[in-house]
Short mmCIF file of C-alpha atoms in Angstrom, two decimals:
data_model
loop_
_atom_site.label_atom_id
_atom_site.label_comp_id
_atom_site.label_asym_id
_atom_site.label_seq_id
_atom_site.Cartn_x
_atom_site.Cartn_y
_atom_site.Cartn_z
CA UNK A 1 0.00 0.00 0.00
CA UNK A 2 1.63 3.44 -1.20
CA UNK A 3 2.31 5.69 1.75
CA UNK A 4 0.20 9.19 2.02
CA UNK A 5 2.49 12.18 1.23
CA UNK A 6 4.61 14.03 3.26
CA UNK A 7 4.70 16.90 0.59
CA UNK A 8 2.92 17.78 -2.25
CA UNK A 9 4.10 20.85 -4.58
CA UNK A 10 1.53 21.57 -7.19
CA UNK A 11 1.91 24.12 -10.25
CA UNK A 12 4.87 25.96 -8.40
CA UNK A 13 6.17 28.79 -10.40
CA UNK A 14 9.73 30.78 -10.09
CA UNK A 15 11.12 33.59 -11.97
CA UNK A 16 14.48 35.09 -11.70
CA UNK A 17 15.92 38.20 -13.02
CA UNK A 18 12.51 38.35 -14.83
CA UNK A 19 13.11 35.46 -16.84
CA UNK A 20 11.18 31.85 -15.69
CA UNK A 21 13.60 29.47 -13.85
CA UNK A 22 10.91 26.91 -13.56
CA UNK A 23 6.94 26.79 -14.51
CA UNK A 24 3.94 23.84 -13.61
CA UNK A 25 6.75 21.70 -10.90
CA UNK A 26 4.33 19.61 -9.53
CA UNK A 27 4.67 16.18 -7.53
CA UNK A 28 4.41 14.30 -4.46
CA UNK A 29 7.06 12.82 -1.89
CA UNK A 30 6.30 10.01 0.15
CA UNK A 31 7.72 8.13 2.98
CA UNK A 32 10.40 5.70 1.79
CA UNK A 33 11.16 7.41 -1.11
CA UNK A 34 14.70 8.49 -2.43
CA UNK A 35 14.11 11.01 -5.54
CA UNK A 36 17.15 12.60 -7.40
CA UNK A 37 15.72 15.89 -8.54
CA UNK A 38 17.94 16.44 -12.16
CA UNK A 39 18.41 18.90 -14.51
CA UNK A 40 20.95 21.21 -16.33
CA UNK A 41 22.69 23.52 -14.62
CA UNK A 42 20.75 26.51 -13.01
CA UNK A 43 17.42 24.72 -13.95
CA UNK A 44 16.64 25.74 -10.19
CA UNK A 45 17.15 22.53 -8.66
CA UNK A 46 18.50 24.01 -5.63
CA UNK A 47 16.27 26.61 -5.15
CA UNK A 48 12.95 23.87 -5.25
CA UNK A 49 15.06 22.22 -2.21
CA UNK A 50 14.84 25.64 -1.06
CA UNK A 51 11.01 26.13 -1.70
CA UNK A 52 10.49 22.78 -0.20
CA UNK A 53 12.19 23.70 2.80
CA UNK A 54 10.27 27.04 3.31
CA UNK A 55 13.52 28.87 2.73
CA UNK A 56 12.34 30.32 -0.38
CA UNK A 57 8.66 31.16 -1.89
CA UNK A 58 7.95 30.35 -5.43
CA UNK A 59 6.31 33.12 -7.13
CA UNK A 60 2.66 30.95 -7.67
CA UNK A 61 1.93 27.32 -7.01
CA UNK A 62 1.16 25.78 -3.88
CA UNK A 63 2.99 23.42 -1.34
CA UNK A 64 1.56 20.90 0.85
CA UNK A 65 3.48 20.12 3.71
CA UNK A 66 1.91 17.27 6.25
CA UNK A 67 2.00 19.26 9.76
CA UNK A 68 5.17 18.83 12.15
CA UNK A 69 7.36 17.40 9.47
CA UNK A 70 11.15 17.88 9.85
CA UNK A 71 14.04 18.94 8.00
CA UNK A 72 17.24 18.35 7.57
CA UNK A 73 19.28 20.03 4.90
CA UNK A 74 22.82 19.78 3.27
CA UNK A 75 23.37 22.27 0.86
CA UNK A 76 26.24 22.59 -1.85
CA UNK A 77 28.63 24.26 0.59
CA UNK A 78 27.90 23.80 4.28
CA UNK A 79 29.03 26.61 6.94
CA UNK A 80 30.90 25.58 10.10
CA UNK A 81 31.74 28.84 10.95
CA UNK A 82 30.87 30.25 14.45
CA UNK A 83 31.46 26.80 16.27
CA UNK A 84 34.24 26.05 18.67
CA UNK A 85 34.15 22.37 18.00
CA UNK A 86 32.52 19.67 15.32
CA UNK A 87 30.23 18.52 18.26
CA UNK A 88 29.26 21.77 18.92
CA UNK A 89 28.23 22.25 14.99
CA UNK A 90 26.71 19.00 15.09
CA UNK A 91 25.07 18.47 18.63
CA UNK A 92 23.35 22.06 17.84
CA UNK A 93 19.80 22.21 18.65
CA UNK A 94 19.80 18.48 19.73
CA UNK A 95 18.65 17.79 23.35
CA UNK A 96 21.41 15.04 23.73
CA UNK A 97 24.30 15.41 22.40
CA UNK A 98 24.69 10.59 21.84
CA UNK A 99 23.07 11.64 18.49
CA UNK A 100 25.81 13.69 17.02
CA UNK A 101 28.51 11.76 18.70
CA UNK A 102 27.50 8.76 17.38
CA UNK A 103 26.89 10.09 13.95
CA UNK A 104 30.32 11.78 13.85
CA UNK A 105 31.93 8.09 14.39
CA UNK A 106 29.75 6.88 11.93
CA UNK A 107 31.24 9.36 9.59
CA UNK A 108 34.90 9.91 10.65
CA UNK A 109 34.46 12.65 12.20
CA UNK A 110 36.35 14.05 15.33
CA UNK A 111 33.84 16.04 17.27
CA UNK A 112 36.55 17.87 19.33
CA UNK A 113 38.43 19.02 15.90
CA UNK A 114 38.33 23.16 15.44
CA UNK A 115 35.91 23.65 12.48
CA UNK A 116 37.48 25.75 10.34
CA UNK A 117 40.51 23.22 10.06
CA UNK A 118 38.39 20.75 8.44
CA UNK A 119 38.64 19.59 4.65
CA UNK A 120 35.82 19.80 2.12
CA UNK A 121 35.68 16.58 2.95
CA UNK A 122 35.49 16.83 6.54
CA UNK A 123 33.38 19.62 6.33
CA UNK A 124 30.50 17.50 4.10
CA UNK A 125 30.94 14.69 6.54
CA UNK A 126 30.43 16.62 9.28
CA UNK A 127 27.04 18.01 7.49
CA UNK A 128 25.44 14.90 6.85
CA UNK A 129 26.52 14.15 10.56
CA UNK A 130 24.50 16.78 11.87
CA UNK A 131 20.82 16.22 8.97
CA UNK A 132 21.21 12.41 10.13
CA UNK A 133 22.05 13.15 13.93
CA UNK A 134 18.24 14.77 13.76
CA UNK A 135 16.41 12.03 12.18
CA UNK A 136 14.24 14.06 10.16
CA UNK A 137 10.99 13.11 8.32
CA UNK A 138 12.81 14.57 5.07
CA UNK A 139 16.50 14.98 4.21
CA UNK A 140 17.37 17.25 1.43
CA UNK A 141 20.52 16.78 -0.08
CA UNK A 142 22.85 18.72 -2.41
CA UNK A 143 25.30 17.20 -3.89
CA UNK A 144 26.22 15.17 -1.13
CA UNK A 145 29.28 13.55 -2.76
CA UNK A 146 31.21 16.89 -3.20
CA UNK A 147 34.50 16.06 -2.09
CA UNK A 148 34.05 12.47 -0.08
CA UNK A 149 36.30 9.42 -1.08
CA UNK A 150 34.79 6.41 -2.22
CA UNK A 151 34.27 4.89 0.99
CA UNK A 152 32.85 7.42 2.67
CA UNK A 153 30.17 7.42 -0.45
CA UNK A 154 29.50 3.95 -0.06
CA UNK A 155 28.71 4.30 4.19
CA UNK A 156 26.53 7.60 2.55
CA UNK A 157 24.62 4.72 0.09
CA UNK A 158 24.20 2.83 2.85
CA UNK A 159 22.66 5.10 5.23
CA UNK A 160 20.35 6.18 2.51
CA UNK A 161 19.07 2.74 1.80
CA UNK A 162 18.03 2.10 5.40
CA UNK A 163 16.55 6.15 5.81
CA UNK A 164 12.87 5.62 6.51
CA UNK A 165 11.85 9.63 5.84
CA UNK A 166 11.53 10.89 2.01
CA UNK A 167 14.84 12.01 0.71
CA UNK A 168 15.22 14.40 -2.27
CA UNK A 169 19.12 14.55 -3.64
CA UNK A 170 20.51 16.61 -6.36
CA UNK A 171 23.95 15.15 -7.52
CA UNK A 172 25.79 14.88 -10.80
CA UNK A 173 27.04 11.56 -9.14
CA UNK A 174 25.42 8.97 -12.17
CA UNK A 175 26.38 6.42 -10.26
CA UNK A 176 25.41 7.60 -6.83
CA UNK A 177 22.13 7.85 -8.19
CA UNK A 178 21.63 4.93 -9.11
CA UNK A 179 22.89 3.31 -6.62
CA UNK A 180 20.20 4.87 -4.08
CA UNK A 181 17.41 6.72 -6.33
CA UNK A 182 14.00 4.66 -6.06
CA UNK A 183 12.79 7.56 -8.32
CA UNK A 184 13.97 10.46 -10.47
CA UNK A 185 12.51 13.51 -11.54
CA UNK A 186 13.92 16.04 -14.59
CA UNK A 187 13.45 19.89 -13.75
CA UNK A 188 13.80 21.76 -17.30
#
């Protein structure tokens, strides 16, 4: 039996600069899915993640949300700035701080390392740390592969698999894709 919706965008509409970035986006996203939203570059991809998340409006359209659904969000280039530690980036807003610490093993992460030493690397690890640390209804993803090794993308595939919330991914990662989409969707 399919699973209601968590969020339904119908008819959304978004102009930039005057000129239509994307017209009539319209779908559903239900528990247990894994959708890669493609598209050429600056088709708006990240800015629908944005919509979806309430971050942005889209100019017409509306957007269903089922009430008390959660986030959690790794965009293209996360910020660690303004934290003394990892932990502190990761643990933030989290009532117990076992979440984060455990997610920061699961992703190599030392929690006590100064966060603007990290890597890219580090620094995308440490992000998906923190949206899986929450356990969110919905993870939205942005090129999550940016600058992990190929291990690190496999323990990413795996967590993925076993996510029970929706998750919506952008990546230029064929294979990734593959590897974890149950469905895809073309913005043009």
């Amino acid at each position: 039996m399919a699973q209601p919706p968590l969020i339904t965008l119908n008819d959304l509409r978004l102009t930039f600069g005057g000129k239509p970035l994307f017209t009539g986006v319209s779908f559903s996203l239900s528990k247990g899915e894994r959708v890669a939203l493609v598209g050429r570059n600056g088709a708006g991809k990240s800015t629908l993640m944005k919509i979806i998340s309430e971050s942005v409006e889209s100019d017409s359209g509306d957007v269903w949300r089922q009430p008390g659904i959660t986030y959690a969000i790794v965009s293209q280039e996360p910020s660690l700035a303004g934290y003394e530690t990892v932990l502190d980036y990761v643990s933030e807003g989290l009532e117990a701080s076992y979440m984060a610490e455990a997610e920061l093993m699961e992703f190599g992460v030392d929690g006590a390392a100064d966060p603007t030493t990290l890597s890219g690397g580090q620094q995308r690890r440490a992000a998906l740390a923190k949206a899986f640390a929450r356990e969110p209804d919905v993870l939205l993803l942005d090129e999550p592969t940016n600058h992990l090794d190929v291990p690190m993308i496999e323990t990413l595939e795996r967590r993925l698999k076993g996510f029970n919330g929706v998750v919506l991914l952008v990546s230029h990662d064929r294979r990734f894709l593959e590897n974890v989409s149950t469905n895809t969707l073309w913005l043009r």
